[in-house]
PDB file of C-alpha atoms in Angstrom:
ATOM      1  CA  ASP T   1     148.768   7.033  17.992  1.00 65.00           C
ATOM      2  CA  ALA T   2     149.547  10.688  17.454  1.00 84.00           C
ATOM      3  CA  GLY T   3     147.205  12.467  15.114  1.00 95.00           C
ATOM      4  CA  VAL T   4     147.992  15.294  12.736  1.00 97.00           C
ATOM      5  CA  ILE T   5     149.935  17.928  14.642  1.00 98.00           C
ATOM      6  CA  GLN T   6     149.707  21.592  13.742  1.00 98.00           C
ATOM      7  CA  SER T   7     151.473  24.607  15.163  1.00 97.00           C
ATOM      8  CA  PRO T   8     150.894  27.211  16.302  1.00 98.00           C
ATOM      9  CA  ARG T   9     147.317  26.782  17.575  1.00 97.00           C
ATOM     10  CA  HIS T  10     146.739  30.519  17.518  1.00 97.00           C
ATOM     11  CA  GLU T  11     148.569  33.347  15.808  1.00 97.00           C
ATOM     12  CA  VAL T  12     147.865  37.051  15.944  1.00 97.00           C
ATOM     13  CA  THR T  13     150.052  39.319  13.877  1.00 96.00           C
ATOM     14  CA  GLU T  14     149.985  42.618  12.055  1.00 96.00           C
ATOM     15  CA  MET T  15     149.360  42.919   8.366  1.00 96.00           C
ATOM     16  CA  GLY T  16     152.469  42.791   6.258  1.00 96.00           C
ATOM     17  CA  GLN T  17     154.183  40.250   8.490  1.00 97.00           C
ATOM     18  CA  GLU T  18     155.221  36.808   7.320  1.00 97.00           C
ATOM     19  CA  VAL T  19     153.226  33.930   8.775  1.00 98.00           C
ATOM     20  CA  THR T  20     154.380  30.304   8.766  1.00 98.00           C
ATOM     21  CA  LEU T  21     152.053  27.466   9.697  1.00 98.00           C
ATOM     22  CA  ARG T  22     153.409  23.991  10.350  1.00 98.00           C
ATOM     23  CA  CYS T  23     152.030  20.499  10.037  1.00 98.00           C
ATOM     24  CA  LYS T  24     153.218  17.017  10.907  1.00 98.00           C
ATOM     25  CA  PRO T  25     151.025  14.360   9.228  1.00 97.00           C
ATOM     26  CA  ILE T  26     150.211  10.963  10.680  1.00 96.00           C
ATOM     27  CA  SER T  27     153.131   8.604  10.194  1.00 95.00           C
ATOM     28  CA  GLY T  28     152.624   6.423   7.125  1.00 93.00           C
ATOM     29  CA  HIS T  29     150.157   8.751   5.451  1.00 94.00           C
ATOM     30  CA  ASN T  30     151.328   9.813   2.002  1.00 91.00           C
ATOM     31  CA  SER T  31     148.808  12.549   1.174  1.00 92.00           C
ATOM     32  CA  LEU T  32     148.724  15.907   2.952  1.00 95.00           C
ATOM     33  CA  PHE T  33     146.175  18.662   2.535  1.00 96.00           C
ATOM     34  CA  TRP T  34     146.006  22.318   3.581  1.00 98.00           C
ATOM     35  CA  TYR T  35     142.532  23.839   4.043  1.00 97.00           C
ATOM     36  CA  ARG T  36     141.229  27.257   5.026  1.00 97.00           C
ATOM     37  CA  GLN T  37     137.900  27.654   6.805  1.00 96.00           C
ATOM     38  CA  THR T  38     135.863  30.843   7.130  1.00 94.00           C
ATOM     39  CA  MET T  39     132.227  31.501   7.932  1.00 90.00           C
ATOM     40  CA  MET T  40     131.629  32.950   4.493  1.00 88.00           C
ATOM     41  CA  ARG T  41     133.345  30.337   2.333  1.00 89.00           C
ATOM     42  CA  GLY T  42     133.362  27.197   4.450  1.00 91.00           C
ATOM     43  CA  LEU T  43     136.209  24.685   4.175  1.00 94.00           C
ATOM     44  CA  GLU T  44     138.335  25.313   1.089  1.00 93.00           C
ATOM     45  CA  LEU T  45     141.201  23.175  -0.166  1.00 94.00           C
ATOM     46  CA  LEU T  46     144.308  25.278  -0.736  1.00 96.00           C
ATOM     47  CA  ILE T  47     146.846  22.686  -1.841  1.00 95.00           C
ATOM     48  CA  TYR T  48     147.567  19.031  -1.512  1.00 92.00           C
ATOM     49  CA  PHE T  49     150.661  16.854  -1.698  1.00 93.00           C
ATOM     50  CA  ASN T  50     151.018  13.214  -2.605  1.00 91.00           C
ATOM     51  CA  ASN T  51     154.316  11.556  -1.681  1.00 92.00           C
ATOM     52  CA  ASN T  52     155.709  15.028  -0.902  1.00 94.00           C
ATOM     53  CA  VAL T  53     154.919  16.333  -4.396  1.00 93.00           C
ATOM     54  CA  PRO T  54     152.363  19.142  -4.861  1.00 93.00           C
ATOM     55  CA  ILE T  55     149.526  17.697  -6.959  1.00 88.00           C
ATOM     56  CA  ASP T  56     146.946  20.476  -6.994  1.00 88.00           C
ATOM     57  CA  ASP T  57     147.548  24.048  -5.857  1.00 91.00           C
ATOM     58  CA  SER T  58     144.642  25.603  -7.714  1.00 89.00           C
ATOM     59  CA  GLY T  59     143.087  26.642  -4.417  1.00 91.00           C
ATOM     60  CA  MET T  60     146.002  28.793  -3.326  1.00 94.00           C
ATOM     61  CA  PRO T  61     144.496  32.285  -3.355  1.00 87.00           C
ATOM     62  CA  GLU T  62     147.446  34.216  -4.738  1.00 85.00           C
ATOM     63  CA  ASP T  63     151.195  34.465  -4.887  1.00 91.00           C
ATOM     64  CA  ARG T  64     151.392  35.560  -1.279  1.00 96.00           C
ATOM     65  CA  PHE T  65     150.653  31.962  -0.323  1.00 97.00           C
ATOM     66  CA  SER T  66     153.212  29.179  -0.683  1.00 97.00           C
ATOM     67  CA  ALA T  67     153.493  25.643   0.678  1.00 98.00           C
ATOM     68  CA  LYS T  68     156.302  23.149   0.922  1.00 97.00           C
ATOM     69  CA  MET T  69     156.700  19.554   1.969  1.00 97.00           C
ATOM     70  CA  PRO T  70     160.434  18.867   2.270  1.00 97.00           C
ATOM     71  CA  ASN T  71     159.902  15.367   3.657  1.00 95.00           C
ATOM     72  CA  ALA T  72     157.150  12.901   4.535  1.00 95.00           C
ATOM     73  CA  SER T  73     156.775  14.174   8.079  1.00 96.00           C
ATOM     74  CA  PHE T  74     156.639  17.936   7.699  1.00 97.00           C
ATOM     75  CA  SER T  75     154.885  20.632   5.717  1.00 98.00           C
ATOM     76  CA  THR T  76     154.642  24.408   5.928  1.00 98.00           C
ATOM     77  CA  LEU T  77     152.147  26.955   4.640  1.00 98.00           C
ATOM     78  CA  LYS T  78     153.555  30.456   4.374  1.00 98.00           C
ATOM     79  CA  ILE T  79     151.803  33.764   3.843  1.00 97.00           C
ATOM     80  CA  GLN T  80     153.964  36.717   2.923  1.00 97.00           C
ATOM     81  CA  PRO T  81     152.922  39.476   3.240  1.00 96.00           C
ATOM     82  CA  SER T  82     149.838  38.736   5.321  1.00 96.00           C
ATOM     83  CA  GLU T  83     146.608  40.732   4.980  1.00 96.00           C
ATOM     84  CA  PRO T  84     143.532  41.029   7.251  1.00 97.00           C
ATOM     85  CA  ARG T  85     141.440  39.001   4.777  1.00 95.00           C
ATOM     86  CA  ASP T  86     143.737  36.035   5.412  1.00 97.00           C
ATOM     87  CA  SER T  87     142.244  35.727   8.898  1.00 97.00           C
ATOM     88  CA  ALA T  88     140.733  32.234   9.123  1.00 97.00           C
ATOM     89  CA  VAL T  89     141.279  28.815  10.625  1.00 98.00           C
ATOM     90  CA  TYR T  90     143.846  26.818   8.655  1.00 98.00           C
ATOM     91  CA  PHE T  91     143.611  23.037   8.853  1.00 98.00           C
ATOM     92  CA  CYS T  92     146.089  20.409   7.794  1.00 98.00           C
ATOM     93  CA  ALA T  93     144.857  16.875   7.061  1.00 97.00           C
ATOM     94  CA  SER T  94     146.499  13.635   5.998  1.00 95.00           C
ATOM     95  CA  THR T  95     145.436  10.266   4.643  1.00 92.00           C
ATOM     96  CA  GLY T  96     146.851   7.096   3.152  1.00 88.00           C
ATOM     97  CA  ASP T  97     146.257   5.249  -0.100  1.00 77.00           C
ATOM     98  CA  ARG T  98     143.554   2.789   0.895  1.00 76.00           C
ATOM     99  CA  GLY T  99     140.252   3.688  -0.735  1.00 71.00           C
ATOM    100  CA  ASN T 100     138.149   3.910   2.388  1.00 78.00           C
ATOM    101  CA  GLN T 101     140.654   5.880   4.432  1.00 86.00           C
ATOM    102  CA  PRO T 102     139.286   9.230   5.555  1.00 91.00           C
ATOM    103  CA  GLN T 103     141.308  12.373   5.903  1.00 93.00           C
ATOM    104  CA  HIS T 104     142.340  13.050   9.483  1.00 96.00           C
ATOM    105  CA  PHE T 105     142.467  16.679  10.489  1.00 97.00           C
ATOM    106  CA  GLY T 106     144.775  18.510  12.832  1.00 98.00           C
ATOM    107  CA  ASP T 107     143.367  20.892  15.434  1.00 97.00           C
ATOM    108  CA  GLY T 108     143.943  23.854  13.135  1.00 98.00           C
ATOM    109  CA  THR T 109     145.679  27.208  13.441  1.00 98.00           C
ATOM    110  CA  ARG T 110     143.424  30.155  14.211  1.00 98.00           C
ATOM    111  CA  LEU T 111     145.049  33.063  12.398  1.00 98.00           C
ATOM    112  CA  SER T 112     144.163  36.692  13.002  1.00 97.00           C
ATOM    113  CA  ILE T 113     145.783  39.415  10.912  1.00 97.00           C
ATOM    114  CA  LEU T 114     145.283  42.877  12.382  1.00 96.00           C
TER     115      LEU T 114
ATOM    116  CA  GLY R   1     134.154  20.941 -11.250  1.00 53.00           C
ATOM    117  CA  GLN R   2     132.223  20.054  -8.144  1.00 67.00           C
ATOM    118  CA  ASN R   3     128.878  21.229  -6.823  1.00 87.00           C
ATOM    119  CA  ILE R   4     127.740  20.062  -3.395  1.00 94.00           C
ATOM    120  CA  ASP R   5     124.504  21.198  -1.784  1.00 96.00           C
ATOM    121  CA  GLN R   6     123.259  20.655   1.744  1.00 97.00           C
ATOM    122  CA  PRO R   7     120.854  22.618   3.936  1.00 97.00           C
ATOM    123  CA  THR R   8     122.392  25.422   5.948  1.00 96.00           C
ATOM    124  CA  GLU R   9     120.594  24.772   9.216  1.00 97.00           C
ATOM    125  CA  MET R  10     118.342  22.207  10.865  1.00 98.00           C
ATOM    126  CA  THR R  11     116.743  21.967  14.274  1.00 98.00           C
ATOM    127  CA  ALA R  12     115.587  18.771  15.951  1.00 97.00           C
ATOM    128  CA  THR R  13     114.477  17.544  19.352  1.00 97.00           C
ATOM    129  CA  GLU R  14     116.495  15.415  21.740  1.00 97.00           C
ATOM    130  CA  GLY R  15     115.638  11.741  21.261  1.00 97.00           C
ATOM    131  CA  ALA R  16     114.292  12.267  17.759  1.00 97.00           C
ATOM    132  CA  ILE R  17     115.656  11.232  14.342  1.00 97.00           C
ATOM    133  CA  VAL R  18     117.034  13.709  11.820  1.00 98.00           C
ATOM    134  CA  GLN R  19     118.070  13.262   8.199  1.00 98.00           C
ATOM    135  CA  ILE R  20     120.606  15.606   6.609  1.00 98.00           C
ATOM    136  CA  ASN R  21     120.608  15.516   2.817  1.00 98.00           C
ATOM    137  CA  CYS R  22     123.452  16.153   0.409  1.00 98.00           C
ATOM    138  CA  THR R  23     123.334  16.354  -3.371  1.00 97.00           C
ATOM    139  CA  TYR R  24     126.410  16.527  -5.539  1.00 95.00           C
ATOM    140  CA  GLN R  25     127.655  16.745  -9.100  1.00 92.00           C
ATOM    141  CA  THR R  26     131.108  15.440  -9.957  1.00 84.00           C
ATOM    142  CA  SER R  27     133.064  13.976 -12.857  1.00 80.00           C
ATOM    143  CA  GLY R  28     135.262  11.403 -11.133  1.00 81.00           C
ATOM    144  CA  PHE R  29     133.302  10.170  -8.127  1.00 87.00           C
ATOM    145  CA  ASN R  30     135.280   7.969  -5.781  1.00 86.00           C
ATOM    146  CA  GLY R  31     133.407   8.077  -2.515  1.00 91.00           C
ATOM    147  CA  LEU R  32     131.416  10.307  -0.209  1.00 95.00           C
ATOM    148  CA  PHE R  33     132.342  11.147   3.361  1.00 95.00           C
ATOM    149  CA  TRP R  34     130.432  12.708   6.229  1.00 97.00           C
ATOM    150  CA  TYR R  35     132.269  14.675   8.883  1.00 98.00           C
ATOM    151  CA  GLN R  36     131.114  16.201  12.153  1.00 98.00           C
ATOM    152  CA  GLN R  37     132.536  19.497  13.326  1.00 98.00           C
ATOM    153  CA  HIS R  38     131.841  21.013  16.726  1.00 97.00           C
ATOM    154  CA  ALA R  39     132.335  24.750  17.104  1.00 95.00           C
ATOM    155  CA  GLY R  40     136.003  25.633  17.468  1.00 93.00           C
ATOM    156  CA  GLU R  41     137.170  22.107  16.707  1.00 96.00           C
ATOM    157  CA  ALA R  42     138.465  20.140  13.743  1.00 97.00           C
ATOM    158  CA  PRO R  43     136.219  18.051  11.493  1.00 97.00           C
ATOM    159  CA  THR R  44     136.069  14.404  12.557  1.00 97.00           C
ATOM    160  CA  PHE R  45     135.203  11.479  10.297  1.00 96.00           C
ATOM    161  CA  LEU R  46     131.756   9.908  10.666  1.00 96.00           C
ATOM    162  CA  SER R  47     131.061   7.702   7.668  1.00 95.00           C
ATOM    163  CA  TYR R  48     132.075   6.673   4.167  1.00 94.00           C
ATOM    164  CA  ASN R  49     130.037   5.426   1.200  1.00 95.00           C
ATOM    165  CA  VAL R  50     131.348   4.390  -2.195  1.00 92.00           C
ATOM    166  CA  LEU R  51     128.669   1.878  -3.239  1.00 94.00           C
ATOM    167  CA  ASP R  52     124.919   2.456  -3.302  1.00 97.00           C
ATOM    168  CA  GLY R  53     123.105   1.649  -0.120  1.00 97.00           C
ATOM    169  CA  LEU R  54     123.067   2.210   3.588  1.00 97.00           C
ATOM    170  CA  GLU R  55     126.038   2.071   5.939  1.00 94.00           C
ATOM    171  CA  GLU R  56     125.132   1.855   9.609  1.00 94.00           C
ATOM    172  CA  LYS R  57     127.400   2.782  12.485  1.00 90.00           C
ATOM    173  CA  GLY R  58     125.669   2.902  15.822  1.00 94.00           C
ATOM    174  CA  ARG R  59     123.298   5.867  16.015  1.00 96.00           C
ATOM    175  CA  PHE R  60     124.583   7.193  12.692  1.00 96.00           C
ATOM    176  CA  SER R  61     123.780   5.841   9.226  1.00 97.00           C
ATOM    177  CA  SER R  62     124.669   7.142   5.789  1.00 98.00           C
ATOM    178  CA  PHE R  63     123.016   6.396   2.480  1.00 98.00           C
ATOM    179  CA  LEU R  64     124.294   6.835  -1.074  1.00 98.00           C
ATOM    180  CA  SER R  65     122.671   6.782  -4.501  1.00 97.00           C
ATOM    181  CA  ARG R  66     125.337   7.353  -7.145  1.00 95.00           C
ATOM    182  CA  SER R  67     122.845   7.529 -10.018  1.00 94.00           C
ATOM    183  CA  LYS R  68     120.979  10.342  -8.288  1.00 95.00           C
ATOM    184  CA  GLY R  69     124.062  12.107  -6.899  1.00 95.00           C
ATOM    185  CA  TYR R  70     122.462  11.955  -3.472  1.00 96.00           C
ATOM    186  CA  SER R  71     123.412  11.029   0.051  1.00 98.00           C
ATOM    187  CA  TYR R  72     121.931  11.471   3.471  1.00 98.00           C
ATOM    188  CA  LEU R  73     123.167  11.195   7.023  1.00 98.00           C
ATOM    189  CA  LEU R  74     120.668   9.815   9.510  1.00 98.00           C
ATOM    190  CA  LEU R  75     121.108  10.501  13.199  1.00 97.00           C
ATOM    191  CA  LYS R  76     118.958   8.520  15.611  1.00 97.00           C
ATOM    192  CA  GLU R  77     118.220   9.019  19.315  1.00 97.00           C
ATOM    193  CA  LEU R  78     119.531  12.551  19.125  1.00 98.00           C
ATOM    194  CA  GLN R  79     121.557  13.846  22.031  1.00 97.00           C
ATOM    195  CA  MET R  80     122.450  17.408  22.920  1.00 97.00           C
ATOM    196  CA  LYS R  81     126.081  16.676  22.092  1.00 97.00           C
ATOM    197  CA  ASP R  82     125.056  16.014  18.478  1.00 98.00           C
ATOM    198  CA  SER R  83     124.623  19.767  18.025  1.00 98.00           C
ATOM    199  CA  ALA R  84     127.349  20.492  15.474  1.00 98.00           C
ATOM    200  CA  SER R  85     127.994  21.185  11.818  1.00 98.00           C
ATOM    201  CA  TYR R  86     127.775  18.163   9.500  1.00 98.00           C
ATOM    202  CA  LEU R  87     129.901  18.314   6.379  1.00 97.00           C
ATOM    203  CA  CYS R  88     129.306  16.284   3.235  1.00 97.00           C
ATOM    204  CA  ALA R  89     132.494  15.725   1.193  1.00 95.00           C
ATOM    205  CA  VAL R  90     132.938  14.116  -2.209  1.00 93.00           C
ATOM    206  CA  ARG R  91     136.173  12.520  -3.328  1.00 89.00           C
ATOM    207  CA  ASP R  92     137.479  12.648  -6.877  1.00 80.00           C
ATOM    208  CA  VAL R  93     140.196  10.492  -8.308  1.00 74.00           C
ATOM    209  CA  LEU R  94     142.669  12.694 -10.099  1.00 65.00           C
ATOM    210  CA  THR R  95     145.510  11.959 -12.443  1.00 56.00           C
ATOM    211  CA  GLY R  96     148.819  12.511 -10.716  1.00 50.00           C
ATOM    212  CA  GLY R  97     147.940  10.514  -7.675  1.00 53.00           C
ATOM    213  CA  GLY R  98     146.128  11.079  -4.440  1.00 60.00           C
ATOM    214  CA  ASN R  99     142.502  11.745  -3.718  1.00 71.00           C
ATOM    215  CA  LYS R 100     140.954  15.180  -3.420  1.00 80.00           C
ATOM    216  CA  LEU R 101     137.967  15.954  -1.186  1.00 87.00           C
ATOM    217  CA  THR R 102     135.567  18.779  -1.915  1.00 89.00           C
ATOM    218  CA  PHE R 103     133.458  19.802   1.054  1.00 93.00           C
ATOM    219  CA  GLY R 104     129.957  21.174   1.170  1.00 94.00           C
ATOM    220  CA  THR R 105     129.363  24.256   3.281  1.00 93.00           C
ATOM    221  CA  GLY R 106     127.957  22.171   6.123  1.00 96.00           C
ATOM    222  CA  THR R 107     124.599  21.798   7.855  1.00 97.00           C
ATOM    223  CA  GLN R 108     124.429  23.357  11.305  1.00 97.00           C
ATOM    224  CA  LEU R 109     122.310  21.029  13.457  1.00 98.00           C
ATOM    225  CA  LYS R 110     120.810  22.318  16.676  1.00 98.00           C
ATOM    226  CA  VAL R 111     119.377  19.765  19.082  1.00 98.00           C
ATOM    227  CA  GLU R 112     116.824  21.158  21.519  1.00 96.00           C
ATOM    228  CA  LEU R 113     115.195  19.765  24.633  1.00 93.00           C
TER     229      LEU R 113
END
Protein backbone atom coordinates (compact mmCIF):
# COMPACT_ATOMS: atom_id res chain seq x y z
CA ASP A 1 0.00 0.00 0.00
CA ALA A 2 1.19 3.50 -0.76
CA GLY A 3 1.95 5.60 2.26
CA VAL A 4 1.52 9.33 2.67
CA ILE A 5 3.07 11.03 -0.33
CA GLN A 6 4.59 14.49 -0.08
CA SER A 7 6.14 16.71 -2.70
CA PRO A 8 8.58 18.18 -3.24
CA ARG A 9 11.14 16.34 -1.07
CA HIS A 10 13.43 19.35 -1.05
CA GLU A 11 12.85 22.99 -1.86
CA VAL A 12 15.32 25.85 -1.84
CA THR A 13 14.01 29.29 -2.66
CA GLU A 14 14.66 32.93 -1.95
CA MET A 15 12.81 34.87 0.68
CA GLY A 16 9.68 36.55 -0.55
CA GLN A 17 8.79 33.72 -2.91
CA GLU A 18 5.62 31.68 -2.62
CA VAL A 19 6.11 28.08 -1.52
CA THR A 20 3.52 25.34 -1.98
CA LEU A 21 3.87 21.95 -0.31
CA ARG A 22 1.67 19.05 -1.34
CA CYS A 23 0.36 15.97 0.38
CA LYS A 24 -1.61 12.91 -0.64
CA PRO A 25 -2.90 11.01 2.43
CA ILE A 26 -3.35 7.26 2.65
CA SER A 27 -6.54 6.23 0.90
CA GLY A 28 -9.38 5.82 3.39
CA HIS A 29 -7.83 8.01 6.05
CA ASN A 30 -10.11 10.90 7.01
CA SER A 31 -7.77 13.00 9.17
CA LEU A 32 -4.79 14.89 7.77
CA PHE A 33 -2.17 16.80 9.70
CA TRP A 34 0.56 19.28 8.76
CA TYR A 35 3.59 19.50 11.08
CA ARG A 36 6.77 21.56 11.11
CA GLN A 37 9.96 20.22 12.67
CA THR A 38 13.01 22.23 13.71
CA MET A 39 15.88 21.53 16.06
CA MET A 40 14.80 24.31 18.38
CA ARG A 41 11.07 23.61 18.61
CA GLY A 42 10.72 19.94 17.74
CA LEU A 43 7.63 18.65 15.94
CA GLU A 44 4.82 21.22 15.98
CA LEU A 45 1.29 20.73 14.70
CA LEU A 46 0.34 23.50 12.29
CA ILE A 47 -3.16 22.49 11.23
CA TYR A 48 -5.32 19.45 10.92
CA PHE A 49 -8.31 18.46 8.83
CA ASN A 50 -11.04 15.96 9.54
CA ASN A 51 -13.17 14.89 6.57
CA ASN A 52 -11.58 17.73 4.56
CA VAL A 53 -12.67 20.37 7.08
CA PRO A 54 -10.04 22.34 9.05
CA ILE A 55 -10.58 21.51 12.73
CA ASP A 56 -7.69 23.24 14.46
CA ASP A 57 -5.38 25.80 12.86
CA SER A 58 -4.12 27.33 16.08
CA GLY A 59 -0.60 26.19 15.26
CA MET A 60 -0.36 28.13 12.01
CA PRO A 61 2.33 30.70 12.80
CA GLU A 62 0.85 33.70 11.01
CA ASP A 63 -1.18 34.86 8.07
CA ARG A 64 1.59 34.02 5.65
CA PHE A 65 0.68 30.37 6.13
CA SER A 66 -2.46 28.83 4.65
CA ALA A 67 -3.65 25.27 4.07
CA LYS A 68 -6.38 23.73 1.99
CA MET A 69 -7.87 20.30 1.51
CA PRO A 70 -10.11 20.46 -1.56
CA ASN A 71 -10.81 16.73 -1.51
CA ALA A 72 -10.06 13.58 0.48
CA SER A 73 -6.91 12.79 -1.47
CA PHE A 74 -5.05 16.08 -1.61
CA SER A 75 -3.90 18.91 0.62
CA THR A 76 -1.60 21.89 0.22
CA LEU A 77 0.33 24.07 2.65
CA LYS A 78 1.26 27.46 1.24
CA ILE A 79 3.66 30.07 2.54
CA GLN A 80 3.47 33.50 0.98
CA PRO A 81 5.73 35.40 1.28
CA SER A 82 8.36 33.02 2.62
CA GLU A 83 11.00 34.09 5.15
CA PRO A 84 14.31 32.48 6.23
CA ARG A 85 12.80 31.53 9.61
CA ASP A 86 10.34 29.28 7.78
CA SER A 87 13.23 26.93 6.96
CA ALA A 88 12.33 23.55 8.47
CA VAL A 89 11.15 20.08 7.58
CA TYR A 90 7.40 20.00 6.94
CA PHE A 91 5.63 16.69 7.49
CA CYS A 92 2.17 15.61 6.46
CA ALA A 93 0.49 12.74 8.32
CA SER A 94 -2.84 10.95 8.04
CA THR A 95 -4.92 8.57 10.11
CA GLY A 96 -8.36 7.00 10.25
CA ASP A 97 -11.09 6.94 12.87
CA ARG A 98 -10.28 3.75 14.75
CA GLY A 99 -9.01 4.54 18.24
CA ASN A 100 -5.74 2.67 18.05
CA GLN A 101 -4.77 3.89 14.60
CA PRO A 102 -1.50 5.80 14.61
CA GLN A 103 -0.71 8.72 12.40
CA HIS A 104 1.37 7.75 9.38
CA PHE A 105 3.89 10.30 8.24
CA GLY A 106 5.09 11.21 4.78
CA ASP A 107 8.80 11.56 4.08
CA GLY A 108 8.61 15.32 4.60
CA THR A 109 9.64 18.37 2.61
CA ARG A 110 12.96 19.91 3.59
CA LEU A 111 12.47 23.63 2.99
CA SER A 112 15.30 26.14 2.89
CA ILE A 113 14.53 29.84 2.48
CA LEU A 114 17.60 31.88 1.58
CA GLY B 1 -3.07 22.73 27.13
CA GLN B 2 -0.50 19.99 26.95
CA ASN B 3 2.82 19.52 28.70
CA ILE B 4 5.01 16.57 27.74
CA ASP B 5 8.43 15.95 29.24
CA GLN B 6 11.08 13.45 28.23
CA PRO B 7 14.86 13.42 28.61
CA THR B 8 16.79 15.12 25.85
CA GLU B 9 19.52 12.53 25.45
CA MET B 10 20.44 9.04 26.60
CA THR B 11 23.36 6.76 25.90
CA ALA B 12 23.36 2.98 26.24
CA THR B 13 25.48 0.00 25.28
CA GLU B 14 24.74 -2.49 22.53
CA GLY B 15 22.93 -5.52 23.96
CA ALA B 16 21.73 -3.65 27.03
CA ILE B 17 18.24 -2.49 28.08
CA VAL B 18 17.21 1.16 28.15
CA GLN B 19 14.09 2.84 29.51
CA ILE B 20 12.93 6.18 28.12
CA ASN B 21 10.47 8.00 30.36
CA CYS B 22 7.70 10.40 29.42
CA THR B 23 5.47 12.43 31.71
CA TYR B 24 2.48 14.38 30.51
CA GLN B 25 -0.36 16.63 31.58
CA THR B 26 -3.52 16.78 29.49
CA SER B 27 -7.23 17.47 29.82
CA GLY B 28 -8.73 14.98 27.37
CA PHE B 29 -6.40 11.99 27.32
CA ASN B 30 -7.18 9.45 24.64
CA GLY B 31 -4.01 7.47 24.20
CA LEU B 32 -0.24 7.71 24.16
CA PHE B 33 1.98 6.85 21.21
CA TRP B 34 5.70 6.27 20.86
CA TYR B 35 7.43 7.03 17.58
CA GLN B 36 10.97 6.40 16.39
CA GLN B 37 12.70 8.90 14.15
CA HIS B 38 16.06 8.30 12.51
CA ALA B 39 18.04 11.35 11.43
CA GLY B 40 16.72 12.77 8.17
CA GLU B 41 13.69 10.48 8.13
CA ALA B 42 10.03 10.62 9.09
CA PRO B 43 8.72 9.47 12.47
CA THR B 44 7.52 5.86 12.42
CA PHE B 45 4.99 4.35 14.81
CA LEU B 46 6.29 2.04 17.54
CA SER B 47 3.58 1.53 20.14
CA TYR B 48 0.23 2.66 21.51
CA ASN B 49 -1.20 2.61 25.04
CA VAL B 50 -4.64 3.75 26.12
CA LEU B 51 -5.18 1.54 29.19
CA ASP B 52 -2.83 1.17 32.15
CA GLY B 53 -0.23 -1.51 31.83
CA LEU B 54 2.45 -2.90 29.61
CA GLU B 55 2.23 -3.49 25.87
CA GLU B 56 4.95 -5.71 24.47
CA LYS B 57 6.03 -5.84 20.85
CA GLY B 58 9.17 -7.81 20.25
CA ARG B 59 12.20 -5.99 21.66
CA PHE B 60 10.09 -2.93 22.42
CA SER B 61 7.60 -2.52 25.27
CA SER B 62 5.61 0.49 26.42
CA PHE B 63 4.02 1.13 29.78
CA LEU B 64 1.29 3.57 30.79
CA SER B 65 -0.03 4.85 34.11
CA ARG B 66 -2.88 7.27 33.46
CA SER B 67 -3.24 8.26 37.12
CA LYS B 68 0.41 9.31 37.24
CA GLY B 69 0.54 10.82 33.74
CA TYR B 70 3.52 8.60 33.02
CA SER B 71 4.74 6.30 30.31
CA TYR B 72 7.98 4.61 29.43
CA LEU B 73 9.41 2.90 26.38
CA LEU B 74 11.63 -0.08 27.09
CA LEU B 75 14.11 -1.24 24.48
CA LYS B 76 15.77 -4.60 25.03
CA GLU B 77 18.80 -6.21 23.38
CA LEU B 78 19.86 -2.86 22.00
CA GLN B 79 21.28 -2.75 18.51
CA MET B 80 23.27 -0.01 16.83
CA LYS B 81 20.34 0.65 14.51
CA ASP B 82 18.25 1.66 17.53
CA SER B 83 20.21 4.91 17.68
CA ALA B 84 17.47 7.43 16.91
CA SER B 85 15.16 9.98 18.45
CA TYR B 86 12.18 8.57 20.37
CA LEU B 87 9.10 10.75 20.49
CA CYS B 88 6.33 10.48 23.07
CA ALA B 89 2.97 11.79 21.79
CA VAL B 90 -0.31 12.25 23.64
CA ARG B 91 -3.67 12.24 21.91
CA ASP B 92 -6.58 14.42 22.94
CA VAL B 93 -10.15 13.98 21.88
CA LEU B 94 -11.48 17.29 20.68
CA THR B 95 -14.94 18.51 19.88
CA GLY B 96 -15.37 18.89 16.15
CA GLY B 97 -14.02 15.50 15.32
CA GLY B 98 -10.65 13.94 14.79
CA ASN B 99 -7.83 13.28 17.18
CA LYS B 100 -4.94 15.63 17.81
CA LEU B 101 -1.45 14.46 18.79
CA THR B 102 0.93 16.61 20.78
CA PHE B 103 4.54 15.49 20.59
CA GLY B 104 7.28 15.75 23.15
CA THR B 105 10.61 17.12 21.99
CA GLY B 106 12.08 13.64 21.71
CA THR B 107 14.84 11.67 23.42
CA GLN B 108 17.97 11.21 21.33
CA LEU B 109 19.26 7.70 22.05
CA LYS B 110 22.83 6.81 21.20
CA VAL B 111 23.79 3.15 21.25
CA GLU B 112 27.50 2.49 21.68
CA LEU B 113 29.64 -0.61 21.32
